[in-house]
Amino acid sequence: MIMGKLKEATREQHENLESIVDVMNKMFNRDDYKTLLTKFYRFYSTVEPLVAINDMKAAGLDLDARRKSHLLEADLNALGSSDEAARIKGTWSGAPTIDTTAKAFGVCYVMEGATLGGQVIMRHLKQHLDITTENGGSFFNSYGERVGPMWKEFIAITTAFAETANADDEIVESAKRTFDSFANCFAESATATA
Ligand code: HEM
């Protein structure tokens, strides 16, 4: 059962990330939020284009409907950070290697799973910073009320692929490397470009 293995193998990394992505902190302000978005953008705008969209389509996953870089870009524009977004686009030098479809599924697991915390984060942003989907919160809103169905679909496609390709270990290893890559990207200064 690939999904159970993924969750178990990355539980600790997720817990660490929740404390690094310190968005639920009461002291978290609008500038902190902009910095947070630039870090997410740096990661997503580098990693998303590295996933072979046609190979994923062949495996049943339509990534066109799951892209998120443009949401981050729109949020940074809404918050007046468009210059910063242009400067850091695609500059994350520590992206995971994605040279097989199995590795791509591990990467997508991390990026799709990140939508699950979005609802909680959105409530917090609205309450404390008056940020909504329309004025800078479209990334964390992601699929809105379709977050659940989109995740269920992702589970079904990933499970089918893993069974056919017999690729559990490769998917799990890739997910772990992706969590590491994300954490490293966060540890870098928001203004770093290499
Ligand atoms: C403050 C930040 C975060 C919060 C509050 C949060 C919260 C959550 C929640 C509530 C779930 C659902 C757990 C469940 O239904 O069992 C979840 C799952 C998940 N999150 Fe996060 N998350 C955060 C950050 C992130 C980030 C930055 C990433 C990746 C870049 C991430 C990746 C995942 C993944 C992959 C899952 C799926 C776990 C599974 O296999 O069921 N999360 N998160």
Short mmCIF file of C-alpha atoms and ligand atoms in Angstrom, two decimals:
data_model
loop_
_atom_site.label_atom_id
_atom_site.label_comp_id
_atom_site.label_asym_id
_atom_site.label_seq_id
_atom_site.Cartn_x
_atom_site.Cartn_y
_atom_site.Cartn_z
CA MET A 1 0.00 0.00 0.00
CA ILE A 2 2.01 2.88 -1.31
CA MET A 3 0.03 5.68 0.40
CA GLY A 4 0.50 4.19 3.86
CA LYS A 5 4.22 3.74 3.20
CA LEU A 6 4.57 7.33 2.01
CA LYS A 7 2.81 8.75 5.04
CA GLU A 8 4.81 6.62 7.48
CA ALA A 9 8.18 7.22 5.84
CA THR A 10 7.75 11.01 5.73
CA ARG A 11 5.84 11.60 8.99
CA GLU A 12 8.82 13.07 10.80
CA GLN A 13 9.79 15.27 7.86
CA HIS A 14 6.23 16.61 7.70
CA GLU A 15 6.23 17.38 11.41
CA ASN A 16 9.51 19.27 11.02
CA LEU A 17 8.14 21.22 8.06
CA GLU A 18 5.04 22.24 9.99
CA SER A 19 7.28 23.98 12.50
CA ILE A 20 9.49 25.53 9.81
CA VAL A 21 6.47 26.81 7.87
CA ASP A 22 5.50 28.86 10.87
CA VAL A 23 2.35 30.36 9.39
CA MET A 24 0.06 29.52 12.34
CA ASN A 25 2.17 31.57 14.76
CA LYS A 26 0.24 34.54 16.19
CA MET A 27 3.26 36.80 15.56
CA PHE A 28 3.22 35.95 11.85
CA ASN A 29 2.64 39.21 9.92
CA ARG A 30 2.11 40.29 6.28
CA ASP A 31 5.85 40.63 5.60
CA ASP A 32 6.42 37.15 6.98
CA TYR A 33 3.65 35.91 4.69
CA LYS A 34 5.30 37.51 1.63
CA THR A 35 8.61 35.90 2.57
CA LEU A 36 6.85 32.56 2.99
CA LEU A 37 5.25 32.84 -0.46
CA THR A 38 8.57 33.69 -2.13
CA LYS A 39 10.08 30.55 -0.65
CA PHE A 40 7.18 28.39 -1.84
CA TYR A 41 7.39 30.08 -5.24
CA ARG A 42 11.11 29.47 -5.57
CA PHE A 43 10.51 25.75 -4.95
CA TYR A 44 7.36 25.27 -7.05
CA SER A 45 8.52 27.40 -10.00
CA THR A 46 11.69 25.29 -10.20
CA VAL A 47 10.27 21.84 -9.53
CA GLU A 48 6.94 21.93 -11.39
CA PRO A 49 8.53 22.30 -14.85
CA LEU A 50 10.89 19.38 -14.10
CA VAL A 51 8.01 16.88 -13.93
CA ALA A 52 7.40 15.35 -17.38
CA ILE A 53 3.79 16.23 -17.98
CA ASN A 54 3.24 13.71 -20.80
CA ASP A 55 4.65 10.78 -18.84
CA MET A 56 2.36 11.66 -15.95
CA LYS A 57 -0.60 11.96 -18.31
CA ALA A 58 0.21 8.49 -19.65
CA ALA A 59 0.07 7.27 -16.04
CA GLY A 60 -3.35 8.92 -15.62
CA LEU A 61 -2.37 12.10 -13.78
CA ASP A 62 -3.35 15.39 -15.42
CA LEU A 63 -0.89 17.90 -14.04
CA ASP A 64 -2.28 20.78 -16.09
CA ALA A 65 -5.15 20.90 -13.60
CA ARG A 66 -2.76 20.69 -10.65
CA ARG A 67 -0.23 23.43 -11.41
CA LYS A 68 0.33 25.89 -8.58
CA SER A 69 3.23 28.17 -9.57
CA HIS A 70 0.84 30.58 -11.27
CA LEU A 71 -1.23 30.82 -8.06
CA LEU A 72 1.87 31.78 -6.09
CA GLU A 73 2.79 34.29 -8.78
CA ALA A 74 -0.71 35.82 -8.61
CA ASP A 75 -0.52 36.01 -4.81
CA LEU A 76 2.87 37.73 -4.92
CA ASN A 77 1.51 40.18 -7.50
CA ALA A 78 -1.51 40.87 -5.29
CA LEU A 79 0.81 41.63 -2.38
CA GLY A 80 3.04 43.92 -4.46
CA SER A 81 6.01 41.54 -4.77
CA SER A 82 5.98 40.91 -8.53
CA ASP A 83 9.62 42.04 -9.01
CA GLU A 84 10.77 39.60 -6.39
CA ALA A 85 8.75 36.81 -8.03
CA ALA A 86 10.34 37.49 -11.43
CA ARG A 87 13.80 37.50 -9.88
CA ILE A 88 13.55 34.15 -8.09
CA LYS A 89 11.50 32.20 -10.65
CA GLY A 90 13.08 28.78 -11.29
CA THR A 91 16.22 29.49 -9.25
CA TRP A 92 16.14 26.67 -6.69
CA SER A 93 19.44 24.83 -7.23
CA GLY A 94 18.67 21.92 -4.88
CA ALA A 95 15.69 20.38 -6.71
CA PRO A 96 15.30 16.58 -6.46
CA THR A 97 16.26 14.47 -9.48
CA ILE A 98 13.17 13.50 -11.47
CA ASP A 99 14.35 11.12 -14.20
CA THR A 100 11.67 8.41 -13.91
CA THR A 101 7.88 8.40 -13.59
CA ALA A 102 8.20 6.73 -10.18
CA LYS A 103 10.36 9.58 -8.91
CA ALA A 104 7.87 12.07 -10.35
CA PHE A 105 5.08 10.43 -8.32
CA GLY A 106 7.14 10.86 -5.15
CA VAL A 107 7.59 14.55 -5.94
CA CYS A 108 3.90 15.01 -6.73
CA TYR A 109 2.96 13.33 -3.44
CA VAL A 110 4.71 16.12 -1.54
CA MET A 111 3.32 18.95 -3.66
CA GLU A 112 -0.23 17.56 -3.73
CA GLY A 113 -0.19 16.68 -0.03
CA ALA A 114 0.66 20.29 0.76
CA THR A 115 -2.88 21.23 -0.32
CA LEU A 116 -4.29 19.30 2.67
CA GLY A 117 -3.05 21.79 5.23
CA GLY A 118 -4.29 24.69 3.11
CA GLN A 119 -7.79 24.90 4.55
CA VAL A 120 -6.55 25.34 8.11
CA ILE A 121 -3.95 27.85 6.94
CA MET A 122 -6.56 29.85 4.97
CA ARG A 123 -8.78 30.24 8.03
CA HIS A 124 -5.83 31.53 9.98
CA LEU A 125 -4.75 33.97 7.23
CA LYS A 126 -8.26 35.37 6.93
CA GLN A 127 -8.65 35.81 10.66
CA HIS A 128 -5.25 37.36 11.42
CA LEU A 129 -4.09 39.03 8.19
CA ASP A 130 -7.35 39.56 6.29
CA ILE A 131 -5.95 37.54 3.39
CA THR A 132 -8.50 35.73 1.22
CA THR A 133 -8.37 33.74 -2.01
CA GLU A 134 -8.83 36.98 -3.96
CA ASN A 135 -6.19 39.16 -2.31
CA GLY A 136 -3.13 36.95 -1.94
CA GLY A 137 -4.33 33.56 -0.67
CA SER A 138 -5.04 31.61 -3.87
CA PHE A 139 -2.13 29.19 -3.40
CA PHE A 140 -3.19 28.03 0.05
CA ASN A 141 -6.81 27.89 -1.09
CA SER A 142 -5.56 25.71 -4.00
CA TYR A 143 -8.51 23.59 -5.22
CA GLY A 144 -10.95 25.16 -2.77
CA GLU A 145 -13.76 22.76 -1.91
CA ARG A 146 -12.31 20.23 -4.37
CA VAL A 147 -9.23 19.58 -2.23
CA GLY A 148 -10.74 16.32 -0.92
CA PRO A 149 -11.79 14.89 -4.31
CA MET A 150 -8.47 15.95 -5.92
CA TRP A 151 -6.53 14.17 -3.19
CA LYS A 152 -8.71 11.04 -3.50
CA GLU A 153 -8.06 10.99 -7.25
CA PHE A 154 -4.33 11.41 -6.65
CA ILE A 155 -4.37 8.46 -4.24
CA ALA A 156 -6.18 6.24 -6.75
CA ILE A 157 -3.79 7.07 -9.62
CA THR A 158 -0.65 6.76 -7.48
CA THR A 159 -1.81 3.44 -6.06
CA ALA A 160 -2.57 2.05 -9.52
CA PHE A 161 0.81 3.21 -10.87
CA ALA A 162 2.77 1.81 -7.93
CA GLU A 163 1.09 -1.60 -8.26
CA THR A 164 1.67 -1.84 -12.00
CA ALA A 165 5.23 -0.52 -11.94
CA ASN A 166 6.18 -2.30 -8.71
CA ALA A 167 7.89 0.94 -7.72
CA ASP A 168 7.05 1.55 -4.05
CA ASP A 169 10.63 2.00 -2.88
CA GLU A 170 11.55 4.42 -5.64
CA ILE A 171 8.44 6.55 -5.01
CA VAL A 172 9.06 6.66 -1.26
CA GLU A 173 12.76 7.54 -1.66
CA SER A 174 11.85 10.33 -4.05
CA ALA A 175 9.21 11.73 -1.66
CA LYS A 176 11.78 11.78 1.14
CA ARG A 177 14.31 13.57 -1.05
CA THR A 178 11.60 16.06 -2.05
CA PHE A 179 10.74 16.85 1.57
CA ASP A 180 14.49 17.39 2.20
CA SER A 181 14.76 19.62 -0.84
CA PHE A 182 11.77 21.67 0.30
CA ALA A 183 13.18 22.07 3.81
CA ASN A 184 16.55 23.14 2.37
CA CYS A 185 14.83 25.65 0.14
CA PHE A 186 13.11 27.08 3.21
CA ALA A 187 16.33 27.22 5.17
CA GLU A 188 17.89 29.45 2.50
CA SER A 189 17.46 33.16 2.83
CA ALA A 190 14.35 34.39 1.01
CA THR A 191 16.49 36.62 -1.15
CA ALA A 192 19.07 34.00 -2.14
CA THR A 193 19.02 32.96 -5.77
CA ALA A 194 21.50 30.09 -5.84
C1 HEM B 1 1.94 24.89 8.62
C2 HEM B 1 2.08 24.09 7.59
C3 HEM B 1 1.32 22.81 7.39
C4 HEM B 1 0.20 22.33 8.01
C5 HEM B 1 -0.61 22.99 9.11
C6 HEM B 1 -0.11 21.05 7.41
C7 HEM B 1 -1.18 20.27 7.75
C8 HEM B 1 -1.51 19.10 7.14
C9 HEM B 1 -2.73 18.35 7.41
C10 HEM B 1 -3.83 18.79 8.37
C11 HEM B 1 -2.68 17.23 6.65
C12 HEM B 1 -3.73 16.16 6.57
C13 HEM B 1 -3.35 15.04 7.48
C14 HEM B 1 -4.32 13.90 7.39
O1 HEM B 1 -5.40 14.05 6.82
O2 HEM B 1 -3.95 12.83 7.88
C15 HEM B 1 -1.46 17.27 5.89
C16 HEM B 1 -1.05 16.29 5.04
C17 HEM B 1 0.06 16.39 4.23
N1 HEM B 1 0.92 17.46 4.13
FE1 HEM B 1 0.90 19.09 5.32
N2 HEM B 1 0.80 20.77 6.45
C18 HEM B 1 1.69 21.82 6.38
C19 HEM B 1 2.73 21.98 5.53
C20 HEM B 1 3.05 21.10 4.54
C21 HEM B 1 4.06 21.33 3.53
C22 HEM B 1 4.87 22.62 3.40
C23 HEM B 1 4.12 20.22 2.77
C24 HEM B 1 4.97 19.89 1.58
C25 HEM B 1 5.74 20.73 0.94
C26 HEM B 1 3.13 19.27 3.28
C27 HEM B 1 2.89 18.02 2.78
C28 HEM B 1 1.88 17.18 3.20
C29 HEM B 1 1.67 15.83 2.68
C30 HEM B 1 2.50 15.12 1.62
C31 HEM B 1 0.53 15.35 3.31
C32 HEM B 1 -0.13 14.00 3.06
C33 HEM B 1 0.09 13.03 4.20
C34 HEM B 1 -0.57 11.71 3.88
O3 HEM B 1 0.07 10.88 3.24
O4 HEM B 1 -1.73 11.53 4.23
N3 HEM B 1 2.50 19.85 4.35
N4 HEM B 1 -0.77 18.41 6.21
#
